[in-house]
Coordinates of C-alpha atoms in Angstrom, one line a residue:
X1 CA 20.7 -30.6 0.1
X2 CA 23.1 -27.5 1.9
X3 CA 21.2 -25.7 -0.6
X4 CA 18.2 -26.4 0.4
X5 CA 19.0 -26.2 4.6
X6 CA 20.6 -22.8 4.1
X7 CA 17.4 -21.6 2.0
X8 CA 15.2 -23.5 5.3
X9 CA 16.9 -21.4 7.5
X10 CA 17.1 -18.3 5.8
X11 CA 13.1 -19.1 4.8
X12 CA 12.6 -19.5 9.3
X13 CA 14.6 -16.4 9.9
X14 CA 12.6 -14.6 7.3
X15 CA 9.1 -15.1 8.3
X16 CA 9.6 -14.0 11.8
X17 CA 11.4 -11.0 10.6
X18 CA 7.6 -10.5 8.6
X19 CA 5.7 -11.4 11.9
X20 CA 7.4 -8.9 13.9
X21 CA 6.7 -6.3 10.8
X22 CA 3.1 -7.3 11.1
X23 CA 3.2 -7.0 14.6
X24 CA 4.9 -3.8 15.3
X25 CA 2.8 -1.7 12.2
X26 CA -0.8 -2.3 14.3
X27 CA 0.6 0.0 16.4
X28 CA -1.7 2.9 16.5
X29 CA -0.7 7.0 15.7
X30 CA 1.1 9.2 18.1
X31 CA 2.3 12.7 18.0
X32 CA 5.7 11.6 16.6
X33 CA 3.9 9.2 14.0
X34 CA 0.1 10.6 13.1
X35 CA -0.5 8.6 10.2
X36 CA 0.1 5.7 12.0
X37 CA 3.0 2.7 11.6
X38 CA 1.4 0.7 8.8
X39 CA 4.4 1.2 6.7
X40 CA 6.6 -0.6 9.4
X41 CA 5.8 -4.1 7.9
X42 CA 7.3 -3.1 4.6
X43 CA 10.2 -2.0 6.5
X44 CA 11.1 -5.5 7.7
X45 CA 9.5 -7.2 4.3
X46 CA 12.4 -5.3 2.3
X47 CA 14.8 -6.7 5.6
X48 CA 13.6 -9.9 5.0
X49 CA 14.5 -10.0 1.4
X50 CA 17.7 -8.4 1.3
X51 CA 18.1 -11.2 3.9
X52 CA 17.0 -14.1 0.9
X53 CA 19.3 -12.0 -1.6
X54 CA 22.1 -12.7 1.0
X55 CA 22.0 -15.6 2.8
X56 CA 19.8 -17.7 0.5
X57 CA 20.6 -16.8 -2.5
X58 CA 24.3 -15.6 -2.2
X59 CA 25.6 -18.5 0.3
X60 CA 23.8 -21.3 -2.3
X61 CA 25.2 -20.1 -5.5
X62 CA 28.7 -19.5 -3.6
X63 CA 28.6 -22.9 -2.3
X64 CA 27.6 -24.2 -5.6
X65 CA 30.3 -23.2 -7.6
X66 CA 33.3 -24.0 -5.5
X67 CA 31.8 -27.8 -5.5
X68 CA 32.0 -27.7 -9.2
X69 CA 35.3 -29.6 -9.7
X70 CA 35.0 -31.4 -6.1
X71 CA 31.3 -32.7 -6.0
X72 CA 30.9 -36.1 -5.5
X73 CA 27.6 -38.3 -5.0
X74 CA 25.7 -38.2 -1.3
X75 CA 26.6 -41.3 0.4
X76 CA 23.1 -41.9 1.5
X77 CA 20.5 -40.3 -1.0
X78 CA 17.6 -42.4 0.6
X79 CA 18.1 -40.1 3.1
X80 CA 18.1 -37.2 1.1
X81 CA 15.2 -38.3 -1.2
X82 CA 13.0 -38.8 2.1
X83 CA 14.2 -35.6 3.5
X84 CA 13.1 -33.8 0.5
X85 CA 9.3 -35.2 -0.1
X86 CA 9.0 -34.7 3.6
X87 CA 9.9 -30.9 3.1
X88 CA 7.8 -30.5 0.0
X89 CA 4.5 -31.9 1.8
X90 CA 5.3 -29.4 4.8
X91 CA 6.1 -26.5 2.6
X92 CA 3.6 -27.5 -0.5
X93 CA 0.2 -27.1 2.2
X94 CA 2.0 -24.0 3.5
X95 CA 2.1 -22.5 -0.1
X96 CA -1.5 -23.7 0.1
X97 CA -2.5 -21.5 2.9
X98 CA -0.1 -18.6 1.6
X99 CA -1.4 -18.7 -1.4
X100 CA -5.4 -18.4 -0.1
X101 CA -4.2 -15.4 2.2
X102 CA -3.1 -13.6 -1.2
X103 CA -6.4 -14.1 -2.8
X104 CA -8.4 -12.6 0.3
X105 CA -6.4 -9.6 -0.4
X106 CA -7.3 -9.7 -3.7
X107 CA -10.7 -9.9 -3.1
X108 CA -10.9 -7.1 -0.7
X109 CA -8.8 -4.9 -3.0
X110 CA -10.8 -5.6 -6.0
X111 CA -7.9 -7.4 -8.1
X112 CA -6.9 -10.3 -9.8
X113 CA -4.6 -12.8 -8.0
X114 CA -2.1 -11.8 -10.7
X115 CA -2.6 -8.0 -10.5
X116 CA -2.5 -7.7 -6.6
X117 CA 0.7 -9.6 -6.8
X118 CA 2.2 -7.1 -9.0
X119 CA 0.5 -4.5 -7.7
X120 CA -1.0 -4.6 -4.0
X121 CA -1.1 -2.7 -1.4
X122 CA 0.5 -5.2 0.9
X123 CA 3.8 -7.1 0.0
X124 CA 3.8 -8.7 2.9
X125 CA 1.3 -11.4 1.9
X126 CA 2.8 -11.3 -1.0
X127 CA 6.6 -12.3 0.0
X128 CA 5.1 -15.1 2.0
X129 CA 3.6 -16.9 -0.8
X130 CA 6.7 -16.1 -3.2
X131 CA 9.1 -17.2 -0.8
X132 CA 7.0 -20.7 0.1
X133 CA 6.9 -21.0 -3.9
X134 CA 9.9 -20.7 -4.6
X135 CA 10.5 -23.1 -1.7
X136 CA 8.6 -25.6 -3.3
X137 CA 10.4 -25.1 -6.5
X138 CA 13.7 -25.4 -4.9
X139 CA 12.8 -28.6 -3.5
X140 CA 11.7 -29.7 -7.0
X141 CA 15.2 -28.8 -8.3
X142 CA 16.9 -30.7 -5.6
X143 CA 15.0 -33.7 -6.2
X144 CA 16.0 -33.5 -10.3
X145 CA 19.5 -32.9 -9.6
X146 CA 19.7 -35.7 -6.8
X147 CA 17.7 -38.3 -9.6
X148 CA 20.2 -37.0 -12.3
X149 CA 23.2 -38.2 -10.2
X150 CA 22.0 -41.4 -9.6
X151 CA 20.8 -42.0 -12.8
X152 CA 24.4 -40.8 -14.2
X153 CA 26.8 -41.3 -11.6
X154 CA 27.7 -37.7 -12.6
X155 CA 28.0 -35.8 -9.1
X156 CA 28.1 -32.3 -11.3
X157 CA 24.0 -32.1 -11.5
X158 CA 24.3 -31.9 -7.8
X159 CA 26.4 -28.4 -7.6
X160 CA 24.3 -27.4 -10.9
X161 CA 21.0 -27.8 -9.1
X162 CA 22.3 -25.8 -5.9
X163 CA 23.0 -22.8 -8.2
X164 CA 20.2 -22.6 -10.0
X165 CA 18.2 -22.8 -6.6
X166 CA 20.7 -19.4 -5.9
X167 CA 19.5 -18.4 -8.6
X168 CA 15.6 -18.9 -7.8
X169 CA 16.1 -17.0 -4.4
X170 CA 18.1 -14.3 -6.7
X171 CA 15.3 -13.5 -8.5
X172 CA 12.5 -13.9 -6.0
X173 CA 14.6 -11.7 -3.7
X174 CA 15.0 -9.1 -6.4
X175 CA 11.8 -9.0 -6.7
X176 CA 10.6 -8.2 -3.4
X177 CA 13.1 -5.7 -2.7
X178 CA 11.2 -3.7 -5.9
X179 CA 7.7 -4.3 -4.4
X180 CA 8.8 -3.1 -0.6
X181 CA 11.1 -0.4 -2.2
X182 CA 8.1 1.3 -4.0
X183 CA 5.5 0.9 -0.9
X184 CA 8.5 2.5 1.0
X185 CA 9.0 5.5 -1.3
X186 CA 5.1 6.0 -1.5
X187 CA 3.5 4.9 -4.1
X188 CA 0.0 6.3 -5.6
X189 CA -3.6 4.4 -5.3
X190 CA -4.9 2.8 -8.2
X191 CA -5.5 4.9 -11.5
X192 CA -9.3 3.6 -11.3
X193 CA -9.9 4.9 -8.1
X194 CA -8.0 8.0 -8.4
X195 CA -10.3 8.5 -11.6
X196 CA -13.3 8.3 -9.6
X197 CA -12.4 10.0 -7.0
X198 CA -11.6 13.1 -9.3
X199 CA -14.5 12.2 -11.4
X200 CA -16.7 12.9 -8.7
X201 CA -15.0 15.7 -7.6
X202 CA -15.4 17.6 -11.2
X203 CA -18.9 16.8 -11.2
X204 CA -19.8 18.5 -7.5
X205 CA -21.8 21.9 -8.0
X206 CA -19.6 23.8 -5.1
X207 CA -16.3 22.7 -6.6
X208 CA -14.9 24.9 -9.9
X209 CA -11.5 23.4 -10.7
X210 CA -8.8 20.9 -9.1
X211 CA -5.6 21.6 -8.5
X212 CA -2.6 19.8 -7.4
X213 CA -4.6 16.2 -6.8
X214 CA -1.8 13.6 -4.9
X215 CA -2.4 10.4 -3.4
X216 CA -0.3 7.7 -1.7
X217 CA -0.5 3.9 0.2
X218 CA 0.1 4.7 3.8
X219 CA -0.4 1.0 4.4
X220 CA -2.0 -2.3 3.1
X221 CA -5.1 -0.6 2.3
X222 CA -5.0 2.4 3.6
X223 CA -4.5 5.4 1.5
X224 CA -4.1 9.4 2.0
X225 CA -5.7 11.9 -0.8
X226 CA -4.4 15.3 -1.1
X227 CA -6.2 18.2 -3.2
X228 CA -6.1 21.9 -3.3
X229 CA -10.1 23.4 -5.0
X230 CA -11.3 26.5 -6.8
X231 CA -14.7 26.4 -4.7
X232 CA -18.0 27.6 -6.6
X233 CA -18.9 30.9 -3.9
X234 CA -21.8 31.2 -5.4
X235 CA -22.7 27.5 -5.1
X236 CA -21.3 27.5 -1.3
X237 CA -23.4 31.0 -0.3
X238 CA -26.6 29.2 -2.3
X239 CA -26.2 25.8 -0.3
X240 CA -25.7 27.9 3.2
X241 CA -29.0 30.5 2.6
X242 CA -31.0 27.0 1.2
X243 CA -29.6 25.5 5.1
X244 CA -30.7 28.2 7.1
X245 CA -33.0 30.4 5.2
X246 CA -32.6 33.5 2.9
X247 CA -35.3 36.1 4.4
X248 CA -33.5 36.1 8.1
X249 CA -30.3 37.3 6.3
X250 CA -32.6 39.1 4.0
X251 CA -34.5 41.5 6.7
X252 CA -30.8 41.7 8.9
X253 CA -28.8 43.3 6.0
X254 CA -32.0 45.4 5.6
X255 CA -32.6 46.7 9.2
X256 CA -28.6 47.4 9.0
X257 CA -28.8 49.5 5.7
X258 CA -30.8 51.7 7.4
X259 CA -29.1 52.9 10.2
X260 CA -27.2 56.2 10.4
X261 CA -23.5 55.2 10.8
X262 CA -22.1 51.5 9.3
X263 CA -21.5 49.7 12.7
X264 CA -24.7 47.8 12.9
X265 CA -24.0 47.0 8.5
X266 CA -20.3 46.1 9.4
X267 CA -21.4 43.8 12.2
X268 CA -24.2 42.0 10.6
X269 CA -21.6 41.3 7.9
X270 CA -19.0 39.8 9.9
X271 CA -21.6 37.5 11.3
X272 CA -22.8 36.3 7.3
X273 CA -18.8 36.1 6.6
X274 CA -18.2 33.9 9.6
X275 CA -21.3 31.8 8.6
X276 CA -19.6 31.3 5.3
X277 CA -16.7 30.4 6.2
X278 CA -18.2 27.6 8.2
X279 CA -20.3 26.6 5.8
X280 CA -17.4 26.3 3.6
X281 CA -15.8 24.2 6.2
X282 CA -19.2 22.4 6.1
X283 CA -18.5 21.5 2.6
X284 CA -14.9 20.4 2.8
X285 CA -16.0 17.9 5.3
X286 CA -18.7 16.7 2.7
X287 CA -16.6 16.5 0.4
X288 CA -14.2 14.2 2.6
X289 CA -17.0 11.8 3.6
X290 CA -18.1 11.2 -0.1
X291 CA -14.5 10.5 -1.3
X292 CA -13.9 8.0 2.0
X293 CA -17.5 6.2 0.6
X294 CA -16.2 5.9 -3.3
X295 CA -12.7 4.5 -1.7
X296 CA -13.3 3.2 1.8
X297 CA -9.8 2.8 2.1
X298 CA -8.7 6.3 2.2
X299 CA -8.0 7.5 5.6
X300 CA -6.7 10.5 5.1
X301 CA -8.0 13.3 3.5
X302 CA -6.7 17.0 3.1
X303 CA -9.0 19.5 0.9
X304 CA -7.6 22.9 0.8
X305 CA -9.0 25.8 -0.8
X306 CA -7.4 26.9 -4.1
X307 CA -6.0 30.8 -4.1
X308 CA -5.9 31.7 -7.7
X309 CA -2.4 34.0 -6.9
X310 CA -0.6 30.8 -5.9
X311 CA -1.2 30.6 -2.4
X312 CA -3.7 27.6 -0.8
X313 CA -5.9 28.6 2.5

């Protein structure tokens, strides 16, 4: 039962820890944070479970074993036993509602309940259903351990059962500290969108090779891409005449060739190169609103231009 109050309170103490991570990472960008403070909440998520490694895991299994030669039978396990299916009731329909929340994620991510708890982009969700689950357990354990000393008149089950609720927390704990500690180090998107993201990058007419590709979750959802091209010239000079028509560039480099001296040539070429450049820019930004449609949850992109000596534009 001590087990079970210290893993209450270190359960309470927890989730506001998570609703003041959720609060504070809707804050928008700023000049001291420009992609934003999404990854905030997995600051406090990997709080919050060093917290159930600590306090709920540590104190119970502590706690357990030095009642191991001193246990003796609860006085009034009426009590206990009503305490206990009052708590699972409470903590079973809040299981219920976690346990939905992780499934919407999983639905908007495209995943399996299974996968997007392994591998989602927010852990958040995630260490609220584990944490009421393994709550539920718990209260499960304690139950068996209080039935095993009244059925016996062995008070050992009842130190037994603390531990191996320790334990539980141990291992849940552990494994939320791995899930925060990878969305804190930044992990990569999903190898199926990455694929088609590249996928349609290969295929584009205006790009010649990639270079360099990187992607990682900024938050729960939101990605950045990275990528460095070989751009197509030819392509990006054919797209720009087909935009604004070939003869008017035509009869200007014309009318220029014929003049005396190479000002008016020189000049009329610094306007096309200018017009290419921006047309190049014109492409970069296609480029960025296709990938943002094939994966709606990248924010961020940065295309640069591929210098064949080493050297990106």
């Amino acid at each position: 039962m001590l087990a079970e109050l210290v893993h209450s309170v270190a359960d309470f103490a927890n989730q506001v820890l998570l609703a003041y991570g959720l609060n504070s990472s809707r804050r928008g960008p700023d000049a001291l944070h420009p992609y934003g403070y999404s990854k905030e909440r997995f600051v406090w998520s990997l709080i919050s479970a060093v917290g159930i490694f600590c306090l709920g895991s540590g104190a119970t299994i502590v706690h357990g074993f030095q009642n191991l030669c001193s246990s003796h039978p609860p006085e009034n396990i009426h009590y206990a036993a009503f305490v206990i299916g009052g708590s699972f009731l409470i903590e079973g329909a809040s299981l219920l509602v976690a346990i939905n929340a992780v499934k919407k994620g999983a639905a908007a991510e495209g995943m399996k309940m299974w996968d997007y708890v392994w591998r989602g982009h927010d852990p958040t969700s995630v260490a609220v259903m584990t944490e009421d689950g393994a709550a539920v357990t718990g209260l499960a354990i304690a139950a068996a351990s209080l039935v095993a000393v009244n059925t016996t008149g062995n008070a050992i089950y009842d130190p037994i059962g603390s531990m191996i609720v320790g334990s539980l927390l141990g291992m849940v704990a552990i494994f939320l500290i791995q899930r925060n500690r990878h969305a804190l180090i930044g992990r990569a998107i999903d190898d199926h969108d990455m694929e088609r993201v590249l996928q349609f990058l290969k295929s584009d007419p205006v790009v010649d090779a990639l270079y360099d590709c990187k992607s990682e979750v900024i938050g729960p959802g939101f990605f950045r891409f990275k990528s460095e091209i070989d751009f197509n010239g030819v392509m990006v000079v054919q797209n720009y005449l087909e935009r604004t028509g070939r003869g008017e560039w035509s009869k200007q480099f014309r009318e220029a060739a014929k003049s005396e001296d190479d000002s008016a040539l020189l000049k009329v070429m610094a306007c096309y190169g200018e017009d290419v450049v921006e047309a190049l820019g014109s492409e970069v930004d296609r480029l960025e609103s296709e990938i943002q449609k094939i994966v709606p949850g990248i924010r961020h992109v940065d295309i640069e231009a591929h210098n064949p000596e080493g050297m990106s534009i």
